[in-house]
């Protein structure tokens, strides 16, 4: 792929540095790259215990739950700091490294065919404040890499507080009713993959899955770079 215009300039102003140790050259130097803790065995999105191909255990499956989960690694350094840098946009194009990380692990997962990638939305106000939604950036890059459809069919219609620091039940309560299908969007019969940077309790994605399944989605998987 050709370098976008202005890219050399950006490299000059912000030379690539390893997110782990600060060494110049790459976002992950080989030493720090080797410290990445992969999720060796896929897990069930509901109970987070091992599950073949990342499919939700039959006993964990409910009517509106996620059908499976793709996660590449643990939410620990050096990946943790890389994700935080994407969130605050301190580093240009680092999300491509995270997308590549996911790509190397994807063979482990029994993802359905013909999927549509949907980012977990931020509330309009929050997105405006931050200037972008890191889940959208990841999902767009993933859709280009895997040549699959991308669509922002969900909206966060209610403002929620951050999930950080909340207990499992509080997280569920915090996001209840926060999402809606975008007007005119049609997901009936579609296989949806929800994309976010980190999967922690799964409360946010579970709530999104509920909205999508109530709207007729055939299956809903979650996909995140890291398991928190
Ligand atoms: Zn390093
Ligand atoms: Zn389970």
Short mmCIF file of C-alpha atoms and ligand atoms in Angstrom, two decimals:
data_model
loop_
_atom_site.label_atom_id
_atom_site.label_comp_id
_atom_site.label_asym_id
_atom_site.label_seq_id
_atom_site.Cartn_x
_atom_site.Cartn_y
_atom_site.Cartn_z
CA UNK A 1 0.00 0.00 0.00
CA UNK A 2 1.34 3.46 -0.82
CA UNK A 3 2.10 5.81 2.02
CA UNK A 4 -0.52 8.49 2.52
CA UNK A 5 0.62 12.01 1.74
CA UNK A 6 2.14 13.67 4.75
CA UNK A 7 3.19 10.40 6.26
CA UNK A 8 6.92 11.02 5.96
CA UNK A 9 6.43 14.32 7.65
CA UNK A 10 4.60 12.66 10.53
CA UNK A 11 7.35 10.05 10.88
CA UNK A 12 9.83 12.87 11.07
CA UNK A 13 7.97 14.79 13.76
CA UNK A 14 6.86 11.70 15.69
CA UNK A 15 9.38 8.96 14.97
CA UNK A 16 8.11 5.48 15.82
CA UNK A 17 9.08 4.39 19.30
CA UNK A 18 8.54 1.06 21.01
CA UNK A 19 5.55 1.37 23.35
CA UNK A 20 7.26 -1.04 25.75
CA UNK A 21 10.75 0.38 26.16
CA UNK A 22 10.89 3.57 24.09
CA UNK A 23 13.47 2.29 21.62
CA UNK A 24 13.15 4.03 18.24
CA UNK A 25 12.14 2.13 15.10
CA UNK A 26 8.92 0.18 15.64
CA UNK A 27 5.86 0.33 17.92
CA UNK A 28 6.93 -3.02 19.35
CA UNK A 29 10.64 -3.84 19.33
CA UNK A 30 11.36 -7.56 19.02
CA UNK A 31 12.11 -7.88 22.73
CA UNK A 32 8.85 -6.23 23.82
CA UNK A 33 6.89 -8.02 21.08
CA UNK A 34 7.99 -11.31 22.62
CA UNK A 35 6.44 -10.19 25.94
CA UNK A 36 2.92 -10.04 24.51
CA UNK A 37 0.72 -12.49 26.41
CA UNK A 38 -1.58 -14.16 23.90
CA UNK A 39 -4.85 -15.74 24.93
CA UNK A 40 -3.65 -19.26 24.21
CA UNK A 41 -7.07 -20.87 24.21
CA UNK A 42 -10.24 -19.11 23.09
CA UNK A 43 -12.74 -18.35 25.84
CA UNK A 44 -16.52 -18.16 26.13
CA UNK A 45 -17.73 -14.52 26.20
CA UNK A 46 -20.17 -15.27 29.04
CA UNK A 47 -18.12 -17.22 31.62
CA UNK A 48 -14.66 -16.49 30.17
CA UNK A 49 -13.62 -20.12 30.61
CA UNK A 50 -12.01 -22.03 27.76
CA UNK A 51 -14.32 -22.69 24.84
CA UNK A 52 -13.55 -24.37 21.52
CA UNK A 53 -13.17 -21.79 18.76
CA UNK A 54 -14.35 -19.03 21.11
CA UNK A 55 -17.96 -20.19 20.81
CA UNK A 56 -20.30 -19.50 23.70
CA UNK A 57 -20.86 -22.67 25.75
CA UNK A 58 -24.34 -24.12 25.12
CA UNK A 59 -25.06 -23.82 28.85
CA UNK A 60 -24.00 -20.14 28.85
CA UNK A 61 -26.03 -19.26 25.75
CA UNK A 62 -29.24 -17.33 26.26
CA UNK A 63 -31.59 -15.87 23.70
CA UNK A 64 -29.80 -12.56 23.30
CA UNK A 65 -26.25 -13.41 24.38
CA UNK A 66 -23.11 -13.19 22.29
CA UNK A 67 -22.44 -16.31 20.23
CA UNK A 68 -18.69 -16.13 20.51
CA UNK A 69 -15.66 -14.04 21.25
CA UNK A 70 -12.39 -13.27 19.46
CA UNK A 71 -9.62 -11.84 21.62
CA UNK A 72 -5.92 -11.80 20.77
CA UNK A 73 -4.08 -11.15 24.00
CA UNK A 74 -4.26 -10.17 27.65
CA UNK A 75 -4.75 -6.55 28.60
CA UNK A 76 -1.23 -6.23 29.99
CA UNK A 77 1.82 -4.37 28.82
CA UNK A 78 3.07 -3.78 26.23
CA UNK A 79 -0.39 -4.16 24.61
CA UNK A 80 -2.13 -2.21 27.36
CA UNK A 81 -0.06 0.91 26.77
CA UNK A 82 -0.47 0.54 22.99
CA UNK A 83 -4.26 0.46 23.38
CA UNK A 84 -4.19 3.48 25.64
CA UNK A 85 -2.16 5.34 23.06
CA UNK A 86 -4.76 4.60 20.40
CA UNK A 87 -7.46 5.85 22.77
CA UNK A 88 -5.80 9.18 23.27
CA UNK A 89 -4.34 9.31 19.79
CA UNK A 90 -0.83 10.01 20.97
CA UNK A 91 0.62 7.86 18.28
CA UNK A 92 -0.14 7.84 14.60
CA UNK A 93 -1.38 4.56 13.04
CA UNK A 94 -0.51 2.34 15.99
CA UNK A 95 -3.91 0.65 15.62
CA UNK A 96 -2.54 -1.08 12.53
CA UNK A 97 -0.17 -2.98 14.79
CA UNK A 98 -3.12 -4.04 16.97
CA UNK A 99 -5.09 -5.13 13.91
CA UNK A 100 -2.10 -7.21 12.80
CA UNK A 101 -1.98 -8.77 16.26
CA UNK A 102 -5.61 -9.83 15.91
CA UNK A 103 -4.95 -11.10 12.41
CA UNK A 104 -2.23 -13.47 13.60
CA UNK A 105 -4.61 -15.04 16.14
CA UNK A 106 -7.81 -15.19 14.13
CA UNK A 107 -7.24 -18.78 12.92
CA UNK A 108 -8.10 -20.01 16.43
CA UNK A 109 -11.70 -18.84 16.21
CA UNK A 110 -14.78 -20.37 14.63
CA UNK A 111 -16.16 -17.09 13.24
CA UNK A 112 -19.23 -17.31 10.99
CA UNK A 113 -18.98 -16.61 7.27
CA UNK A 114 -20.21 -13.38 5.68
CA UNK A 115 -19.97 -11.04 8.60
CA UNK A 116 -20.47 -7.36 9.10
CA UNK A 117 -18.15 -5.49 11.47
CA UNK A 118 -19.88 -3.06 13.81
CA UNK A 119 -17.95 -0.83 16.21
CA UNK A 120 -19.19 -0.41 19.77
CA UNK A 121 -20.40 3.19 19.62
CA UNK A 122 -19.52 6.07 21.88
CA UNK A 123 -22.14 8.62 22.81
CA UNK A 124 -22.11 11.58 20.39
CA UNK A 125 -20.92 13.95 23.10
CA UNK A 126 -18.04 11.74 24.11
CA UNK A 127 -16.99 11.16 20.53
CA UNK A 128 -17.02 14.89 19.87
CA UNK A 129 -14.98 15.51 22.96
CA UNK A 130 -12.40 12.90 22.03
CA UNK A 131 -12.59 13.56 18.30
CA UNK A 132 -12.92 9.91 17.29
CA UNK A 133 -14.00 6.49 18.49
CA UNK A 134 -11.12 4.03 18.81
CA UNK A 135 -13.50 1.09 18.19
CA UNK A 136 -14.44 2.62 14.82
CA UNK A 137 -10.80 3.03 13.87
CA UNK A 138 -10.07 -0.60 14.75
CA UNK A 139 -13.18 -1.94 13.02
CA UNK A 140 -12.48 0.05 9.84
CA UNK A 141 -8.91 -1.20 9.68
CA UNK A 142 -10.08 -4.76 10.33
CA UNK A 143 -12.67 -4.52 7.57
CA UNK A 144 -10.00 -3.37 5.10
CA UNK A 145 -7.60 -6.08 6.18
CA UNK A 146 -10.15 -8.90 5.98
CA UNK A 147 -12.21 -7.40 3.16
CA UNK A 148 -15.48 -7.62 5.05
CA UNK A 149 -18.30 -5.15 5.46
CA UNK A 150 -18.23 -2.37 8.00
CA UNK A 151 -21.23 -0.47 9.28
CA UNK A 152 -21.99 1.92 12.12
CA UNK A 153 -25.46 0.55 12.70
CA UNK A 154 -25.50 0.99 16.47
CA UNK A 155 -25.75 4.24 18.35
CA UNK A 156 -25.24 4.97 22.02
CA UNK A 157 -28.39 6.90 22.71
CA UNK A 158 -27.82 7.39 26.42
CA UNK A 159 -24.71 8.76 28.07
CA UNK A 160 -23.08 6.32 30.45
CA UNK A 161 -20.32 6.73 32.97
CA UNK A 162 -17.06 4.92 32.39
CA UNK A 163 -17.15 1.21 33.25
CA UNK A 164 -13.73 1.48 34.85
CA UNK A 165 -13.91 0.83 38.58
CA UNK A 166 -17.46 -0.56 38.48
CA UNK A 167 -18.36 -4.06 39.69
CA UNK A 168 -19.85 -6.59 37.32
CA UNK A 169 -23.47 -5.88 38.26
CA UNK A 170 -22.91 -2.15 38.21
CA UNK A 171 -21.44 -2.41 34.72
CA UNK A 172 -24.56 -4.21 33.49
CA UNK A 173 -26.80 -1.61 35.07
CA UNK A 174 -24.68 1.25 33.73
CA UNK A 175 -25.12 0.24 30.07
CA UNK A 176 -28.70 -1.07 30.25
CA UNK A 177 -30.79 0.50 27.50
CA UNK A 178 -27.85 2.63 26.33
CA UNK A 179 -27.82 1.36 22.73
CA UNK A 180 -30.16 1.52 19.78
CA UNK A 181 -30.15 0.42 16.19
CA UNK A 182 -29.58 3.35 13.87
CA UNK A 183 -32.79 4.39 12.15
CA UNK A 184 -33.25 2.55 8.88
CA UNK A 185 -30.54 -0.02 9.62
CA UNK A 186 -31.42 -3.64 8.88
CA UNK A 187 -29.60 -6.51 10.54
CA UNK A 188 -32.15 -9.26 9.99
CA UNK A 189 -30.43 -12.50 9.12
CA UNK A 190 -26.96 -10.94 9.36
CA UNK A 191 -23.91 -12.25 11.18
CA UNK A 192 -22.55 -9.33 13.17
CA UNK A 193 -19.14 -8.96 14.79
CA UNK A 194 -18.99 -6.22 17.40
CA UNK A 195 -15.58 -4.57 17.65
CA UNK A 196 -14.00 -2.86 20.63
CA UNK A 197 -10.46 -2.43 21.91
CA UNK A 198 -10.80 -4.24 25.24
CA UNK A 199 -13.25 -6.89 26.44
CA UNK A 200 -13.59 -6.83 30.23
CA UNK A 201 -16.85 -7.91 31.87
CA UNK A 202 -18.54 -8.07 28.49
CA UNK A 203 -21.48 -6.01 29.79
CA UNK A 204 -21.25 -3.45 26.98
CA UNK A 205 -21.09 -5.99 24.19
CA UNK A 206 -23.81 -8.09 25.82
CA UNK A 207 -26.09 -5.06 25.77
CA UNK A 208 -25.22 -4.36 22.11
CA UNK A 209 -25.84 -8.02 21.23
CA UNK A 210 -29.28 -7.83 22.82
CA UNK A 211 -30.26 -4.87 20.65
CA UNK A 212 -28.95 -6.54 17.49
CA UNK A 213 -30.61 -9.89 18.19
CA UNK A 214 -33.92 -8.28 19.08
CA UNK A 215 -33.64 -6.61 15.67
CA UNK A 216 -33.24 -9.98 14.00
CA UNK A 217 -29.48 -10.52 13.73
CA UNK A 218 -28.72 -14.17 13.09
CA UNK A 219 -25.56 -14.23 15.19
CA UNK A 220 -23.49 -11.73 17.12
CA UNK A 221 -19.83 -12.23 18.00
CA UNK A 222 -17.53 -9.96 19.93
CA UNK A 223 -14.03 -9.05 18.81
CA UNK A 224 -11.44 -7.18 20.85
CA UNK A 225 -7.70 -6.83 20.79
CA UNK A 226 -7.36 -7.59 24.49
CA UNK A 227 -9.11 -9.47 27.26
CA UNK A 228 -9.12 -7.33 30.40
ZN1 LIG B 1 10.74 -2.41 23.29
ZN1 LIG B 2 -19.33 -20.22 29.13
#
